[in-house]
CSV table of C-alpha atoms in Angstrom, one decimal:
chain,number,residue,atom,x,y,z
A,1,UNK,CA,-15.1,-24.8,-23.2
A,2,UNK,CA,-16.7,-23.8,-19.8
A,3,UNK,CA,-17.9,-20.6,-19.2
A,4,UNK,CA,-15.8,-17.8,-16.9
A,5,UNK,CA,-17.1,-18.5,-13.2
A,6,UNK,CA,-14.8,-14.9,-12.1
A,7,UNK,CA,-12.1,-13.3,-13.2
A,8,UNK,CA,-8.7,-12.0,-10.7
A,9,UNK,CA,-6.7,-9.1,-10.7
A,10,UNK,CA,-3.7,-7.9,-8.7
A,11,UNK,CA,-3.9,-3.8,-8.2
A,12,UNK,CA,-4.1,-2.5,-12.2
A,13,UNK,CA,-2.1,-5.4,-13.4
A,14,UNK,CA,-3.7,-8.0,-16.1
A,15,UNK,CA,-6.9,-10.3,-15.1
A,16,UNK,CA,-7.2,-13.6,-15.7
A,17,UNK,CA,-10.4,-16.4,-15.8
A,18,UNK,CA,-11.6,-19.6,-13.7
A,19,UNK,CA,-13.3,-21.6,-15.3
A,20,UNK,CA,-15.0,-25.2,-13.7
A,21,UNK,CA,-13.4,-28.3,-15.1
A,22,UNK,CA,-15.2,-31.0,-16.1
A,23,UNK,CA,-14.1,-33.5,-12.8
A,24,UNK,CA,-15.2,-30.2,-10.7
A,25,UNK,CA,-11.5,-28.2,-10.1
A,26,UNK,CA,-10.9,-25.0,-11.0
A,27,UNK,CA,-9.0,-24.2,-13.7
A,28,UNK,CA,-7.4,-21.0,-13.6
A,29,UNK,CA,-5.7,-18.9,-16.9
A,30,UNK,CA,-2.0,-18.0,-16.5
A,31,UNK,CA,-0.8,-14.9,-16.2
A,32,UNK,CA,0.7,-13.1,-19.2
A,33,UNK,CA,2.8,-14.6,-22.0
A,34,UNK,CA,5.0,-18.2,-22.2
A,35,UNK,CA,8.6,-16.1,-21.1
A,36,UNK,CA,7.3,-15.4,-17.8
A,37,UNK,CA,7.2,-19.1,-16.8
A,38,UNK,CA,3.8,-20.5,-17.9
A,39,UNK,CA,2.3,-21.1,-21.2
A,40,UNK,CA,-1.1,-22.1,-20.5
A,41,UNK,CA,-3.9,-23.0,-18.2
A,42,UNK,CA,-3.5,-25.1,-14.8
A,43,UNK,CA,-6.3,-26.6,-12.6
A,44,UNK,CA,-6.7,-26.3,-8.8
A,45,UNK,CA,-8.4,-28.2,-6.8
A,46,UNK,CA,-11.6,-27.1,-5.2
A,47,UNK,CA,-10.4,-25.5,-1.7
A,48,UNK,CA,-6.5,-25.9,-2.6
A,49,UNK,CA,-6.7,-21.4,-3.1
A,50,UNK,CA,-8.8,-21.5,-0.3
A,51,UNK,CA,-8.1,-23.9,2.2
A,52,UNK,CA,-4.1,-23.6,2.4
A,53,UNK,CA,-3.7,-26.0,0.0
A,54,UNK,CA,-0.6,-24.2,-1.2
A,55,UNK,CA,0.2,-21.4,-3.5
A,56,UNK,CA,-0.8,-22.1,-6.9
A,57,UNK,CA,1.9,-21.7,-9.7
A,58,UNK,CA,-0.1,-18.9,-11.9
A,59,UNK,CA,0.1,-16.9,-9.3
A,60,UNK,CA,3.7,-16.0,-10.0
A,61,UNK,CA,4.8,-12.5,-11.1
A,62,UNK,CA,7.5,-11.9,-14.2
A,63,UNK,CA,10.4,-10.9,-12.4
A,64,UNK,CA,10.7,-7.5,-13.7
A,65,UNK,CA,7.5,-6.8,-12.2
A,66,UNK,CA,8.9,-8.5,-8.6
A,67,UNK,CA,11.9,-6.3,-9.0
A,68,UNK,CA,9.9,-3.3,-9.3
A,69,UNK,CA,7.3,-4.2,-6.1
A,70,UNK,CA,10.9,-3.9,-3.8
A,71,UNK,CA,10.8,-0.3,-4.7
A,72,UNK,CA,7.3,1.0,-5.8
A,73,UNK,CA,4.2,1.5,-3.3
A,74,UNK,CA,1.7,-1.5,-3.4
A,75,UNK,CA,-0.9,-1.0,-6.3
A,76,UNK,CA,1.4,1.6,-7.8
A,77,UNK,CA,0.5,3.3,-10.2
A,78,UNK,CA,-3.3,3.4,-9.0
A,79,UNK,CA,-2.2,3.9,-5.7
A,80,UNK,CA,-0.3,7.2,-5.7
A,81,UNK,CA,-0.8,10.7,-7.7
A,82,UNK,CA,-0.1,11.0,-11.7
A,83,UNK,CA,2.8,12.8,-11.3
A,84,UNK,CA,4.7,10.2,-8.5
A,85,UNK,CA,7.0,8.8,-11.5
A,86,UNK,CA,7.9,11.6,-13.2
A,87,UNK,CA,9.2,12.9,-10.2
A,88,UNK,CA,10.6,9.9,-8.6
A,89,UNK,CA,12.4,9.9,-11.6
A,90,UNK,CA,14.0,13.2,-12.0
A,91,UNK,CA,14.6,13.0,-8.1
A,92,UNK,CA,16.7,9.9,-8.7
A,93,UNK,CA,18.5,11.7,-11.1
A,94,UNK,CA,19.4,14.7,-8.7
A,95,UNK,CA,20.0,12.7,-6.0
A,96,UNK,CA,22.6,10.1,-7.6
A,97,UNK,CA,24.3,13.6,-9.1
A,98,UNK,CA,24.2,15.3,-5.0
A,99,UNK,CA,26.0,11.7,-4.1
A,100,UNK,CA,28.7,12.3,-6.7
A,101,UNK,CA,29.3,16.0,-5.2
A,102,UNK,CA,28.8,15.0,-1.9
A,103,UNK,CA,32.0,12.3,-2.5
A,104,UNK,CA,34.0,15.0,-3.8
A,105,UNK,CA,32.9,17.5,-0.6
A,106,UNK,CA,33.6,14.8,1.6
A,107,UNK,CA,37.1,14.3,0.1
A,108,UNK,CA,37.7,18.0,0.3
A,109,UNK,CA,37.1,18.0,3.9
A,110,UNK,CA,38.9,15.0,5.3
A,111,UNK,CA,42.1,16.6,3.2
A,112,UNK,CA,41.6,19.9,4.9
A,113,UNK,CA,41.2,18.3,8.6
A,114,UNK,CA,45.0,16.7,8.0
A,115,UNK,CA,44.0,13.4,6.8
A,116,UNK,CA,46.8,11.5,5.5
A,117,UNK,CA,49.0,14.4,7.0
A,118,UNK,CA,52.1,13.4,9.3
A,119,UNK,CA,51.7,17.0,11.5
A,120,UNK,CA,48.3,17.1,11.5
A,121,UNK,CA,46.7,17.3,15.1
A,122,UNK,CA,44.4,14.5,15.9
A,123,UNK,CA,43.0,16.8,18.8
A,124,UNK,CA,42.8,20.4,16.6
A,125,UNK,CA,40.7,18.0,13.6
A,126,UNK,CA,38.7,16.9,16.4
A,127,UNK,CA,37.7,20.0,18.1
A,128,UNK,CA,37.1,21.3,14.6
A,129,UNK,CA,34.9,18.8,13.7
A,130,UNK,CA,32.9,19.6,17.1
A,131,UNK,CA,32.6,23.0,16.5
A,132,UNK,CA,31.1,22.1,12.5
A,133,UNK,CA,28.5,20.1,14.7
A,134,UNK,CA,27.3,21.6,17.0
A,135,UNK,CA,27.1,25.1,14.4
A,136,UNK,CA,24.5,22.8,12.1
A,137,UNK,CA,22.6,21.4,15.2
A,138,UNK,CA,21.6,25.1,16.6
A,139,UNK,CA,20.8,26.2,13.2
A,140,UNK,CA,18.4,23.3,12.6
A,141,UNK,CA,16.6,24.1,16.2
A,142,UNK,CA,16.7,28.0,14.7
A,143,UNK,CA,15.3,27.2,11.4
A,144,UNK,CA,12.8,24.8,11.9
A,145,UNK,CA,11.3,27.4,14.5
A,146,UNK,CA,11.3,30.4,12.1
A,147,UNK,CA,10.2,28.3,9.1
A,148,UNK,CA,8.7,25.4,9.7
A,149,UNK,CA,5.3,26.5,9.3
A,150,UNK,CA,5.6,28.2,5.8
A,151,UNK,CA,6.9,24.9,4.5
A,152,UNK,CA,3.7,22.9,3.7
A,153,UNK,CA,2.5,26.3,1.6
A,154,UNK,CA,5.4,26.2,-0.5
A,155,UNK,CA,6.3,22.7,-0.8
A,156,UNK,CA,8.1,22.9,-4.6
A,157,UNK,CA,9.8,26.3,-3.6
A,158,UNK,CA,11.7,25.1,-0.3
A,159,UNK,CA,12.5,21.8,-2.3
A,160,UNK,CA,14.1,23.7,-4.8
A,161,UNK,CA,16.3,26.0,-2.0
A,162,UNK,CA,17.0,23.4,-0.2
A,163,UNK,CA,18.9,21.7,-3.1
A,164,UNK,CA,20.7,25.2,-4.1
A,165,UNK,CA,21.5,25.7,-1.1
A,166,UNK,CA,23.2,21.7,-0.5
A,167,UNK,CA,25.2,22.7,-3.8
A,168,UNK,CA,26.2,25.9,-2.1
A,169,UNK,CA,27.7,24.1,0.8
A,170,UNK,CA,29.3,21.5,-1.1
A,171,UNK,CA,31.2,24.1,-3.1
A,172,UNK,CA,32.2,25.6,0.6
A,173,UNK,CA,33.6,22.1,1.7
A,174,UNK,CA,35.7,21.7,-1.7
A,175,UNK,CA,36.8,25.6,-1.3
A,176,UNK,CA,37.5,25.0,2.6
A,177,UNK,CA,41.0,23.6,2.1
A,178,UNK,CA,42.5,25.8,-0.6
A,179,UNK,CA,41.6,28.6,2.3
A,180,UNK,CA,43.0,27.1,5.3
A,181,UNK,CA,43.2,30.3,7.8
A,182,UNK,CA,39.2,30.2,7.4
A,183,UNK,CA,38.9,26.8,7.5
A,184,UNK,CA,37.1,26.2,10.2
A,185,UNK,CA,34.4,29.2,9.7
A,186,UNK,CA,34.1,27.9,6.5
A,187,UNK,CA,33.2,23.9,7.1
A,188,UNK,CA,31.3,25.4,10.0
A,189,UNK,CA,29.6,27.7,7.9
A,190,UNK,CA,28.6,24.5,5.4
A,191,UNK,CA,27.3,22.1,8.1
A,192,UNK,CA,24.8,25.3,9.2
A,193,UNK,CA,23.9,25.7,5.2
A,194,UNK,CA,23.5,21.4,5.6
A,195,UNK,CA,21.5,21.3,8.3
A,196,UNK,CA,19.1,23.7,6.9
A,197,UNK,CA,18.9,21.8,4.1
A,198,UNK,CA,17.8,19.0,6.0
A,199,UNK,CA,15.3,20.5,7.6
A,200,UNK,CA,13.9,22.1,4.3
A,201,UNK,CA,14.5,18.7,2.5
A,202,UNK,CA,12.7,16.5,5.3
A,203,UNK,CA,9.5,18.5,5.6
A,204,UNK,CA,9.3,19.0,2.0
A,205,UNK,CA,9.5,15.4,1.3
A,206,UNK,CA,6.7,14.7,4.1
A,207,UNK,CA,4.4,17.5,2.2
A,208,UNK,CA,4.8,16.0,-1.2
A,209,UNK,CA,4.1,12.3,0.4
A,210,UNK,CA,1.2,13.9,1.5
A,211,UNK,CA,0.4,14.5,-1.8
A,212,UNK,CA,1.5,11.3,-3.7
A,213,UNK,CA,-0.3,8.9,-1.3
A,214,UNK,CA,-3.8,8.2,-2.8
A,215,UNK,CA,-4.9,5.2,-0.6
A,216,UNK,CA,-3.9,6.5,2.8
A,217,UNK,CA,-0.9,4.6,2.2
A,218,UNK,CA,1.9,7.2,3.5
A,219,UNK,CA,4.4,5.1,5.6
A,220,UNK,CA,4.7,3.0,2.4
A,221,UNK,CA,5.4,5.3,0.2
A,222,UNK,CA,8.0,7.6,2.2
A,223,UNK,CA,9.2,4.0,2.6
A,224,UNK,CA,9.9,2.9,-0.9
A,225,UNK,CA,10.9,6.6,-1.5
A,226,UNK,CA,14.0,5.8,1.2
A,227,UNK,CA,14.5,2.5,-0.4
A,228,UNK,CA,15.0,4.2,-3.8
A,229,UNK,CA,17.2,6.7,-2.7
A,230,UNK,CA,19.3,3.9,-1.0
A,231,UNK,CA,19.5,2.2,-4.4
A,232,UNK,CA,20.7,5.5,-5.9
A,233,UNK,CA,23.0,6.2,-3.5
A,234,UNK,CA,24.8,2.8,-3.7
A,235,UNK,CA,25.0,3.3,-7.2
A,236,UNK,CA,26.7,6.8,-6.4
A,237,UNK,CA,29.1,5.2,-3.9
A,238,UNK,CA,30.3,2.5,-6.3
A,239,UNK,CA,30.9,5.3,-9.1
A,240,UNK,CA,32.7,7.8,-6.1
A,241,UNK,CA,35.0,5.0,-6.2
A,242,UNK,CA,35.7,5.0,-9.6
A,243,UNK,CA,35.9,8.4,-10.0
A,244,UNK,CA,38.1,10.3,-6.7
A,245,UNK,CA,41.2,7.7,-7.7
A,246,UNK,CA,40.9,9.8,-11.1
A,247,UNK,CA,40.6,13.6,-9.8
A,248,UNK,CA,41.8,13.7,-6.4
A,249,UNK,CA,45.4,14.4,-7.7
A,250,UNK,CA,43.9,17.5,-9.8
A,251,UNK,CA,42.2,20.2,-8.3
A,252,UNK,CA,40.8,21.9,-11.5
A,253,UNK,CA,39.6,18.3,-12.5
A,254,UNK,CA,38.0,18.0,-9.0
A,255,UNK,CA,36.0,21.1,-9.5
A,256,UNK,CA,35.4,21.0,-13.3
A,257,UNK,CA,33.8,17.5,-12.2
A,258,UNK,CA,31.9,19.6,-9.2
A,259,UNK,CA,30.2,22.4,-10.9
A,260,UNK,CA,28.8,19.4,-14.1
A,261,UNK,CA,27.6,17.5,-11.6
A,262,UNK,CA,25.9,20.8,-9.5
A,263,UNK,CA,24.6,22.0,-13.3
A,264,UNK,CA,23.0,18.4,-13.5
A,265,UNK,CA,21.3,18.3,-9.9
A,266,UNK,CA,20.1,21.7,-10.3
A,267,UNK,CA,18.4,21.0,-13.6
A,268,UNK,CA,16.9,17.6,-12.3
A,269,UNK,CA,16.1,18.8,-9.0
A,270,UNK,CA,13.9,21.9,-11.4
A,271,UNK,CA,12.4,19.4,-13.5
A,272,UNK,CA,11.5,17.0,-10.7
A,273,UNK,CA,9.3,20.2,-9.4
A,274,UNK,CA,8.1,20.9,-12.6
A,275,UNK,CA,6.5,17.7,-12.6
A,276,UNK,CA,4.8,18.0,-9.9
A,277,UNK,CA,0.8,18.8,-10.4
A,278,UNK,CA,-0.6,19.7,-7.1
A,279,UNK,CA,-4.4,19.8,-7.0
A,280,UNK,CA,-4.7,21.9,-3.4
A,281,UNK,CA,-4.2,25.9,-3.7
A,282,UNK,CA,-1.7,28.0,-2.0
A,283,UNK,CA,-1.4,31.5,-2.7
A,284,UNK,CA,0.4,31.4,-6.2
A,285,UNK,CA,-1.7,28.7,-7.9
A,286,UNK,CA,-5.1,30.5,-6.4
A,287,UNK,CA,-3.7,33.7,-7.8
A,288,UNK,CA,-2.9,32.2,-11.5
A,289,UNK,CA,-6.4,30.8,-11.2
A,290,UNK,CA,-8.2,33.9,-10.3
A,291,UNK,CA,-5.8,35.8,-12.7
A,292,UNK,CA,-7.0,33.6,-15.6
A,293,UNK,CA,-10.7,34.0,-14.5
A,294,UNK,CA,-11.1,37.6,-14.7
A,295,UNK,CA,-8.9,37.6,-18.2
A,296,UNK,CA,-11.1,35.1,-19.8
A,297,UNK,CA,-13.6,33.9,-17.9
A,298,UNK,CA,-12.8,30.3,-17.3
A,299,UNK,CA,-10.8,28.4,-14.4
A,300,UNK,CA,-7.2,27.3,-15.2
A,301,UNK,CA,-6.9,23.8,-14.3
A,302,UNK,CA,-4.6,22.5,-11.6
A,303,UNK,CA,-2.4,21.1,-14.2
A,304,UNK,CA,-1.4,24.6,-16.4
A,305,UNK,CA,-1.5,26.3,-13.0
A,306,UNK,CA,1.0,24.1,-11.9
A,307,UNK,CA,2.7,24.7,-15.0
A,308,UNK,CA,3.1,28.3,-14.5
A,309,UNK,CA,3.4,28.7,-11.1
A,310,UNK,CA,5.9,31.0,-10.0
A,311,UNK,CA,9.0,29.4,-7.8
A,312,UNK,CA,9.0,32.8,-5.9
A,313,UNK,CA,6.3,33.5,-3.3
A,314,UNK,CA,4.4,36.8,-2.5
A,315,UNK,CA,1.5,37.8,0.0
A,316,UNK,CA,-1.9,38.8,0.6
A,317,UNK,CA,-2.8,39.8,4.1
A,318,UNK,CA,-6.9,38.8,5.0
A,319,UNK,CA,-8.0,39.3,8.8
A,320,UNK,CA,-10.0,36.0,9.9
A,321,UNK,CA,-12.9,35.1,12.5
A,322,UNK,CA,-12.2,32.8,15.6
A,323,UNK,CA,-14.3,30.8,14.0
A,324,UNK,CA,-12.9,30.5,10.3
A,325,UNK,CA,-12.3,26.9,8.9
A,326,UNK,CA,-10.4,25.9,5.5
A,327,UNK,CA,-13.6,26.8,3.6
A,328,UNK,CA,-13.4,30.3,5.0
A,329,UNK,CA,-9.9,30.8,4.4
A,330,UNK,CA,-10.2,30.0,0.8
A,331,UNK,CA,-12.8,32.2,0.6
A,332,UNK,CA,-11.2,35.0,2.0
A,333,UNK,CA,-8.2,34.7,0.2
A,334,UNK,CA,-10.0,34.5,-3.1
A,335,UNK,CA,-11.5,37.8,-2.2
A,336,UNK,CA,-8.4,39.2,-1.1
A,337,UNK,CA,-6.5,38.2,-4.7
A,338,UNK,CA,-9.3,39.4,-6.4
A,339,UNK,CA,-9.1,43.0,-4.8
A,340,UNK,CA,-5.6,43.4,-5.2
A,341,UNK,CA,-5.9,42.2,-8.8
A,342,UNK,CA,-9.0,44.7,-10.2
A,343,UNK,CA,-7.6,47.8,-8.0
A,344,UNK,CA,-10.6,49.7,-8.5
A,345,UNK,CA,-10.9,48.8,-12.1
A,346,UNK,CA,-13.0,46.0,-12.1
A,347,UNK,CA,-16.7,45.3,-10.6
A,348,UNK,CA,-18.0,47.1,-7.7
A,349,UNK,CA,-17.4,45.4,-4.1
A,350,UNK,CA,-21.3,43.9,-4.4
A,351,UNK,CA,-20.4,42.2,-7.3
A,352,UNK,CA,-17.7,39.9,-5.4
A,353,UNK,CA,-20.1,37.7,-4.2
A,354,UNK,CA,-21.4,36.6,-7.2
A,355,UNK,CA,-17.8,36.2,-8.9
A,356,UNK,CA,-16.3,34.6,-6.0
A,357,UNK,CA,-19.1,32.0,-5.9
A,358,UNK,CA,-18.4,31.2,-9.5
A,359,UNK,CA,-15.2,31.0,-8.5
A,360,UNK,CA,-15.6,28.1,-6.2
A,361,UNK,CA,-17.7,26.3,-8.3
A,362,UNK,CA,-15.3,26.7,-11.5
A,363,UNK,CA,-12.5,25.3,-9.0
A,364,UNK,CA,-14.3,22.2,-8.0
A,365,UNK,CA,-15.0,21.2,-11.6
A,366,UNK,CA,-11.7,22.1,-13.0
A,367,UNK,CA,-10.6,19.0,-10.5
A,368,UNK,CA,-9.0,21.7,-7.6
A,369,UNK,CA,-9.4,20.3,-4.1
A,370,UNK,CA,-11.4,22.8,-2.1
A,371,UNK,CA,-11.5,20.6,1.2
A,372,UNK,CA,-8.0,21.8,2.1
A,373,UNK,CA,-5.8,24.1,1.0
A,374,UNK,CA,-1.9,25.5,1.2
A,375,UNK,CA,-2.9,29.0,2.1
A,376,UNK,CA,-0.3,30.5,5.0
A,377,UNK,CA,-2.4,30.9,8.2
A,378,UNK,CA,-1.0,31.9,11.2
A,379,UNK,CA,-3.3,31.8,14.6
A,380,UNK,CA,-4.4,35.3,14.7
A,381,UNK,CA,-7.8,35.7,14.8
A,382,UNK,CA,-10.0,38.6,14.9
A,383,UNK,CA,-13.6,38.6,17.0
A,384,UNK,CA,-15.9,40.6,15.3
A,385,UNK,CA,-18.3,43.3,16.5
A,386,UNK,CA,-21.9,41.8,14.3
A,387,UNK,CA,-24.0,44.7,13.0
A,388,UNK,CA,-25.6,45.1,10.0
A,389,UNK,CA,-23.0,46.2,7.9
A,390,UNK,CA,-20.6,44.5,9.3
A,391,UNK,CA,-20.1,40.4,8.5
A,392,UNK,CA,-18.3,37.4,9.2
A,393,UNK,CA,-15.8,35.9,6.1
């Protein structure tokens, strides 16, 4: 048999051979085993790959694997972070138990506005429904200005309040009609707690794209991340159907179904965060790192920092230069941690040097990216007076 002339691949998927024939085609190796639709080797004539001559029939993918392309990014896994379907997966999971909830909210509300109710006031329900609006659209203006900024920092922390708090103001709307002289402050009082949610969940998820994409491929996969909520949605909306016809009559059933379904997307929406392994720093992660340093000497590794990082934030508060980039920032919050973790027990101030520059190099072999980091920086800067014993971070 002829030699291999090359061999072709598609992203990490298997490669195959080409070998020359012996009336001068190319005979190309199928892909994969008989099941998927070829058994064995087919020939191709010389320019028929390259000159149009038609797609070849080896190229074919196993349908699973087509099925899979509609909602993975292209070159997945290769082409986004270790960690993308682990937490795809767990999201799924919280996200097809928030659609349940949602269904049962939903229900909740339309009973309270007077659906299906003879003396109901088409005008009140609408004016109601106005005021729940516009509530939620101020809010969102007011929280994205207050805490927009802090977001990308803490990127597993606001995911995680943002689903509490979604739970929180489903359990409002299902509470909202057993109370009906607060109705309206209470549905109102949910579409604020929803709207923050929205903003929380939005620029979360654009943070943790940031993250997943690996081949400056982030439009597709916030796009197949819509496309597989979409899925998981329908999926939702088909079993909503199923399931309101069984508990609307029974309010206790309604709610006992509520608070399993809250218990499940709070557990998934934890583990989806868990699984997260973020290799940039923010404040916690740098402070379990430096922590771990001056205990034992070594650099914790972005994966066991992620592990233990804290879903609660604190601060250290640096003053920087006009002229401070990322590296400087780092820097200066490494020094900062460091400080408030030795309080005066540890080595004298012109030791710091030293230990913070083993610092940095430890972080850039223990696979931390020291290019950017999450650090909260606001745009205070500080010009310094230079003298000898004073210096710029």
């Amino acid at each position: 048999m002829a030699d291999v002339l090359c061999s072709e691949q598609f992203g990490s998927g298997a490669a195959r051979g080409c070998r020359a024939a012996p009336d001068g085609s190319l005979q190309w190796e199928a892909w994969g085993r008989s099941w998927w639709g070829f058994s064995g080797a087919f020939t191709a004539k010389p320019g028929g790959r390259d000159g149009g001559g038609g797609v070849a029939p080896g190229t074919a993918t196993p349908p699973l694997s087509r099925l899979l392309a509609v909602f993975l990014p292209q070159g997945f896994p290769d082409s986004v972070s270790p960690d993308y379907l682990p937490y795809q997966l767990w999201d799924s999971v919280q996200a097809f138990a928030s659609s349940l909830s949602g269904s049962l909210a939903t229900h909740a509300v339309l009973l309270g506005i007077g659906v299906g109710d003879a003396k109901a006031s088409v005008s009140a329900a609408t004016a109601t429904w106005l005021v729940k609006d516009s509530t939620g659209m101020l809010g969102r203006i007011v929280f994205a200005w207050w805490m927009g900024s802090k977001m990308d920092c803490n990127a597993k922390q606001w995911r995680l309040f943002a689903d509490v708090l979604n739970d929180i103001a489903m359990f409002l709307e299902i509470m909202a009609p057993i109370l009906p002289f607060c109705f309206t402050i209470t549905v109102c009082i949910s579409n604020l707690a929803k709207c923050l949610v929205g903003v929380a969940g939005g620029a979360t998820r654009a943070a943790l794209t940031m993250h997943q994409a690996r081949r400056n491929n982030m439009a597709d996969v916030s796009a197949k991340d819509g496309s597989q909520e979409t899925l998981v949605n329908l999926a939702g909306l088909l079993v909503s159907l199923l399931m309101l016809p069984l508990v609307s009559d029974s309010p206790s059933l309604s709610l006992g179904c509520f608070f399993f379904l809250t218990t499940l997307h709070v557990y998934a929406n934890y583990r989806a965060v868990r699984a997260l392994v973020i290799e940039t720093l923010n404040e916690q992660r740098l402070w379990l790192v430096l922590r771990h340093f001056l205990q034992r000497g070594e650099v914790l590794g972005p994966t066991s920092a992620n592990q233990m990082e804290p879903l609660w934030t604190d601060q250290v508060q640096v003053v920087l230069s006009q002229m401070a980039g990322p590296e400087a920032i780092l820097r200066a919050a490494t020094q900062g941690l460091v400080l408030g973790a030795l309080r005066g027990d540890g080595p004298l101030p012109g030791e710091l040097e030293e230990l913070r520059n083993r610092v940095r190099a430890g972080l850039q072999d223990a696979g931390w990216s020291t290019e950017k980091h999450q650090l909260e920086v606001d745009e205070w800067r500080a010009t310094w007076l230079l003298s000898p014993e004073k210096k710029v971070l």
